[in-house]
Amino acid sequence: NGVRGDLMFTTRLISGIVLVIIAAFLLVEGSTVLYFGSMAISLIGLYELYRVMKIERSAPGFVGYAAVVAYYWIMGNREQYVTFLAIISLMILMTIYVVTFPKYGTEQITVAFFGIFYVGIMFSYLYQVREMPDGKYLVWLILLSSWGCDTFAYCAGKLFGKHKMTPKLSPKKTVEGAIGGVVGAAVLGFLYGTFFKNNMIQVINPGVISGAACAIAAVISMVGDLAASAIKRNHGIKDYGNLIPGHGGILDRFDSMIFTAPAIYFAITFMGIR
């Protein structure tokens, strides 16, 4: 068991380092590289979600994939068509539901539609933050708030954790850990914004705004983490996939970032852009 545990730790560590390197490359490059990288991650994550519902290779699944690709195509330049895309996707899914009845259950059709927004649209904000004014600096707040919150929550929980936050869903998570995660992410955001304040020319008071944005995103990141866990619990699976050795699938690793990406985008939009 000791050897197996050491091997698992080494596997997680190596794949984690590789993941960070890939993430850094995508965020630094931005533009077309990040655009197609984000789309690929969205589609893989959507495939993993659909696999849980056994619709990954079905008509509803293909409608979901097509809708995500279409969203990335209209994103940025044709935002007025997003509502149209949502309505058309739902109409097509409901048509499939009716025409093939009773082949698909209501939950399968619902998840097919839900997945377009949950994985496809929400994760696309990684790219959209990068495209904002000063985006090449702001985009790192997504990682700071997500992975920073995870790290500080783990440490605070280990040191001070007494009150369980969601005992049935995630027994190891504590209220103290959650507070530590939010405070830690806020401090990281403040330090980061202060350090790069001269580079963030379009952001009002970069230190304070970055800290506040990271605090907001950290709270929401915990919801994202627990939401992904709840789906797994509901369907009796341990991981969404095995694409990332030692970490599981895309949704296992990026579950909180799906929530922090739009959180950072809107927090900065409403609070900090000149």
Coordinates of C-alpha atoms in Angstrom, one line a residue:
N1 CA 0.0 0.0 0.0
G2 CA 2.9 2.4 0.8
V3 CA 4.5 1.8 -2.6
R4 CA 1.2 2.2 -4.3
G5 CA 0.5 5.5 -2.4
D6 CA 4.0 6.8 -3.3
L7 CA 3.4 6.0 -7.0
M8 CA 0.0 7.7 -7.0
F9 CA 1.5 10.8 -5.3
T10 CA 4.3 10.9 -7.9
T11 CA 1.8 10.4 -10.8
R12 CA -0.4 13.3 -9.4
L13 CA 2.7 15.5 -9.0
I14 CA 4.1 14.9 -12.5
S15 CA 0.7 15.3 -14.2
G16 CA 0.0 18.4 -12.1
I17 CA 3.3 20.0 -13.2
V18 CA 2.5 19.2 -16.8
L19 CA -1.0 20.6 -16.4
V20 CA 0.4 23.9 -15.0
I21 CA 2.9 24.2 -17.8
I22 CA 0.2 23.7 -20.4
A23 CA -2.1 26.1 -18.7
A24 CA 0.7 28.7 -18.5
F25 CA 1.4 28.3 -22.2
L26 CA -2.2 28.7 -23.2
L27 CA -2.7 31.8 -21.0
V28 CA 0.6 33.5 -22.0
E29 CA -0.1 32.8 -25.7
G30 CA -3.8 33.8 -25.6
S31 CA -5.5 34.7 -28.9
T32 CA -6.0 31.8 -31.3
V33 CA -4.1 29.2 -29.2
L34 CA -6.2 29.9 -26.1
Y35 CA -9.4 30.1 -28.1
F36 CA -9.0 26.6 -29.6
G37 CA -7.6 25.3 -26.3
S38 CA -10.6 26.5 -24.4
M39 CA -13.0 25.1 -27.0
A40 CA -11.2 21.7 -26.8
I41 CA -11.4 21.6 -23.0
S42 CA -15.0 22.6 -23.1
L43 CA -15.9 19.8 -25.5
I44 CA -13.9 17.2 -23.6
G45 CA -15.6 18.3 -20.4
L46 CA -19.0 18.2 -22.0
Y47 CA -18.2 14.7 -23.3
E48 CA -17.4 13.6 -19.7
L49 CA -20.6 15.0 -18.4
Y50 CA -22.7 13.4 -21.1
R51 CA -21.0 10.1 -20.5
V52 CA -22.3 10.1 -17.0
M53 CA -25.8 10.4 -18.5
K54 CA -25.0 7.9 -21.3
I55 CA -25.7 10.4 -24.1
E56 CA -22.1 11.1 -25.1
R57 CA -22.6 9.4 -28.5
S58 CA -26.2 10.1 -29.0
A59 CA -28.3 12.7 -30.9
P60 CA -28.8 14.9 -27.8
G61 CA -25.0 14.7 -27.2
F62 CA -24.2 15.8 -30.7
V63 CA -26.6 18.7 -30.4
G64 CA -24.7 19.8 -27.3
Y65 CA -21.3 19.6 -29.0
A66 CA -22.6 21.5 -32.0
A67 CA -24.1 24.2 -29.8
V68 CA -20.8 24.7 -27.9
V69 CA -18.8 25.0 -31.2
A70 CA -21.5 27.5 -32.5
Y71 CA -21.2 29.5 -29.3
Y72 CA -17.4 29.8 -29.6
W73 CA -17.9 30.9 -33.2
I74 CA -20.4 33.7 -32.3
M75 CA -18.7 34.6 -29.0
G76 CA -17.4 38.2 -28.9
N77 CA -18.6 39.5 -32.2
R78 CA -22.2 38.2 -32.4
E79 CA -23.3 38.1 -28.7
Q80 CA -26.9 39.1 -29.8
Y81 CA -27.3 35.5 -31.2
V82 CA -26.6 33.7 -27.9
T83 CA -30.2 33.7 -26.8
F84 CA -31.2 32.5 -30.3
L85 CA -28.6 29.7 -30.1
A86 CA -30.0 28.7 -26.7
I87 CA -33.6 28.6 -28.0
I88 CA -32.7 26.7 -31.2
S89 CA -30.7 24.1 -29.2
L90 CA -33.6 23.6 -26.8
M91 CA -36.1 23.3 -29.7
I92 CA -33.9 20.6 -31.4
L93 CA -33.4 18.7 -28.2
M94 CA -37.1 18.7 -27.4
T95 CA -37.8 17.6 -31.0
I96 CA -35.5 14.6 -30.6
Y97 CA -37.1 13.9 -27.2
V98 CA -40.6 13.8 -28.8
V99 CA -39.7 12.0 -32.1
T100 CA -37.7 9.3 -30.5
F101 CA -39.9 8.9 -27.3
P102 CA -39.3 7.0 -25.1
K103 CA -35.7 6.4 -26.1
Y104 CA -34.4 9.3 -23.9
G105 CA -35.4 10.2 -20.4
T106 CA -36.3 13.8 -19.3
E107 CA -33.1 14.0 -17.3
Q108 CA -31.0 13.1 -20.3
I109 CA -32.5 15.9 -22.4
T110 CA -32.3 18.3 -19.5
V111 CA -28.6 17.6 -18.9
A112 CA -27.8 17.8 -22.7
F113 CA -29.1 21.4 -22.6
F114 CA -27.7 22.2 -19.1
G115 CA -24.2 21.0 -20.2
I116 CA -24.0 23.6 -23.0
F117 CA -24.1 26.3 -20.4
Y118 CA -22.4 24.6 -17.5
V119 CA -19.3 23.4 -19.4
G120 CA -19.3 25.1 -22.7
I121 CA -20.4 28.7 -22.1
M122 CA -19.1 29.1 -18.5
F123 CA -15.6 27.8 -19.3
S124 CA -15.4 30.0 -22.4
Y125 CA -14.9 32.9 -20.0
L126 CA -11.3 31.8 -19.5
Y127 CA -10.7 33.1 -23.1
Q128 CA -13.0 36.0 -22.6
V129 CA -11.1 37.3 -19.6
R130 CA -7.9 37.0 -21.6
E131 CA -9.4 39.2 -24.3
M132 CA -10.4 41.9 -21.8
P133 CA -8.4 45.1 -21.5
D134 CA -5.3 44.1 -19.5
G135 CA -6.5 40.5 -19.9
K136 CA -3.0 39.1 -20.1
Y137 CA -2.7 40.0 -16.4
L138 CA -6.3 39.6 -15.3
V139 CA -6.6 36.0 -16.6
W140 CA -4.2 34.8 -13.9
L141 CA -6.8 35.8 -11.3
I142 CA -8.9 32.8 -12.4
L143 CA -6.1 30.4 -11.4
L144 CA -5.2 32.4 -8.2
S145 CA -8.8 32.3 -7.0
S146 CA -9.4 28.7 -8.0
W147 CA -6.2 26.9 -7.1
G148 CA -5.3 29.4 -4.4
C149 CA -8.6 28.9 -2.6
D150 CA -8.1 25.1 -2.8
T151 CA -4.6 25.3 -1.3
F152 CA -5.5 27.7 1.5
A153 CA -8.8 25.9 2.3
Y154 CA -6.9 22.6 2.6
C155 CA -4.2 24.2 4.9
A156 CA -6.8 26.1 7.1
G157 CA -9.0 23.0 7.3
K158 CA -6.1 20.9 8.5
L159 CA -5.0 23.4 11.1
F160 CA -8.3 24.8 12.3
G161 CA -11.2 22.8 10.8
K162 CA -13.9 21.8 13.3
H163 CA -17.3 22.6 11.8
K164 CA -18.2 20.5 8.7
M165 CA -19.6 22.6 5.8
T166 CA -21.4 19.9 3.8
P167 CA -21.2 16.7 5.9
K168 CA -23.2 14.5 3.5
L169 CA -21.6 15.8 0.3
S170 CA -18.0 16.4 1.3
P171 CA -17.3 15.4 4.9
K172 CA -13.7 16.6 4.9
K173 CA -14.6 20.2 4.0
T174 CA -15.0 22.6 6.9
V175 CA -16.3 26.1 7.5
E176 CA -12.9 27.1 8.8
G177 CA -11.3 25.7 5.7
A178 CA -13.7 27.6 3.4
I179 CA -13.0 30.9 5.3
G180 CA -9.2 30.3 5.0
G181 CA -9.6 29.6 1.3
V182 CA -11.5 32.9 0.6
V183 CA -9.1 35.0 2.7
G184 CA -6.1 33.3 1.2
A185 CA -7.3 33.9 -2.4
A186 CA -8.2 37.5 -1.6
V187 CA -4.6 38.1 -0.2
L188 CA -3.1 36.4 -3.3
G189 CA -5.2 38.6 -5.5
F190 CA -4.3 41.7 -3.6
L191 CA -0.6 41.0 -3.7
Y192 CA -0.7 40.1 -7.4
G193 CA -2.7 43.2 -8.3
T194 CA -0.4 45.4 -6.3
F195 CA 2.7 43.9 -7.9
F196 CA 1.4 44.4 -11.4
K197 CA -0.5 47.6 -10.8
N198 CA 1.7 49.6 -13.3
N199 CA 0.8 47.0 -16.0
M200 CA -3.0 47.1 -15.4
I201 CA -3.6 50.5 -16.9
Q202 CA -7.3 49.9 -17.5
V203 CA -8.1 48.6 -14.0
I204 CA -9.1 51.0 -11.2
N205 CA -7.0 50.4 -8.1
P206 CA -5.6 47.0 -9.3
G207 CA -4.6 45.7 -5.8
V208 CA -8.0 46.2 -4.2
I209 CA -10.0 45.1 -7.3
S210 CA -7.9 42.0 -7.8
G211 CA -8.3 41.0 -4.2
A212 CA -12.0 41.6 -4.2
A213 CA -12.5 39.7 -7.4
C214 CA -10.5 36.8 -6.1
A215 CA -12.5 36.7 -2.9
I216 CA -15.8 36.7 -4.8
A217 CA -14.5 34.0 -7.3
A218 CA -13.1 31.9 -4.4
V219 CA -16.6 31.7 -2.8
I220 CA -18.1 30.7 -6.1
S221 CA -15.3 28.2 -6.8
M222 CA -16.3 26.2 -3.8
V223 CA -19.8 25.9 -5.2
G224 CA -18.3 24.7 -8.5
D225 CA -16.2 22.1 -6.8
L226 CA -19.1 20.8 -4.7
A227 CA -21.5 20.9 -7.7
A228 CA -19.3 18.6 -9.7
S229 CA -18.9 16.3 -6.6
A230 CA -22.7 16.3 -6.1
I231 CA -23.2 15.1 -9.7
K232 CA -20.7 12.3 -9.2
R233 CA -22.3 11.3 -5.9
N234 CA -25.8 11.2 -7.6
H235 CA -24.6 8.9 -10.2
G236 CA -22.2 6.7 -8.2
I237 CA -18.9 7.5 -10.0
K238 CA -15.5 8.3 -8.5
D239 CA -14.0 10.4 -11.4
Y240 CA -15.4 11.9 -14.6
G241 CA -12.6 10.3 -16.6
N242 CA -8.9 9.4 -16.6
L243 CA -7.5 11.9 -19.1
I244 CA -5.2 13.5 -16.5
P245 CA -3.3 10.7 -14.6
G246 CA -3.9 10.9 -10.9
H247 CA -6.4 13.7 -11.2
G248 CA -9.3 12.1 -13.2
G249 CA -10.9 13.9 -16.1
I250 CA -11.3 17.5 -17.2
L251 CA -14.3 18.1 -15.0
D252 CA -12.4 16.7 -12.0
R253 CA -9.6 19.2 -12.4
F254 CA -11.4 22.2 -13.8
D255 CA -14.6 22.0 -11.9
S256 CA -14.0 25.1 -9.8
M257 CA -12.5 27.1 -12.8
I258 CA -15.8 26.6 -14.7
F259 CA -17.2 28.9 -12.0
T260 CA -14.3 31.2 -11.3
A261 CA -13.8 32.2 -15.0
P262 CA -17.2 34.0 -15.4
A263 CA -17.0 35.2 -11.7
I264 CA -13.7 37.0 -12.4
Y265 CA -15.0 38.4 -15.8
F266 CA -18.1 39.9 -14.3
A267 CA -16.5 41.0 -11.0
I268 CA -13.8 42.9 -13.0
T269 CA -16.4 44.2 -15.5
F270 CA -18.7 45.7 -12.8
M271 CA -16.0 46.9 -10.4
G272 CA -12.7 47.6 -12.0
I273 CA -12.6 48.6 -15.7
R274 CA -12.1 52.3 -16.5

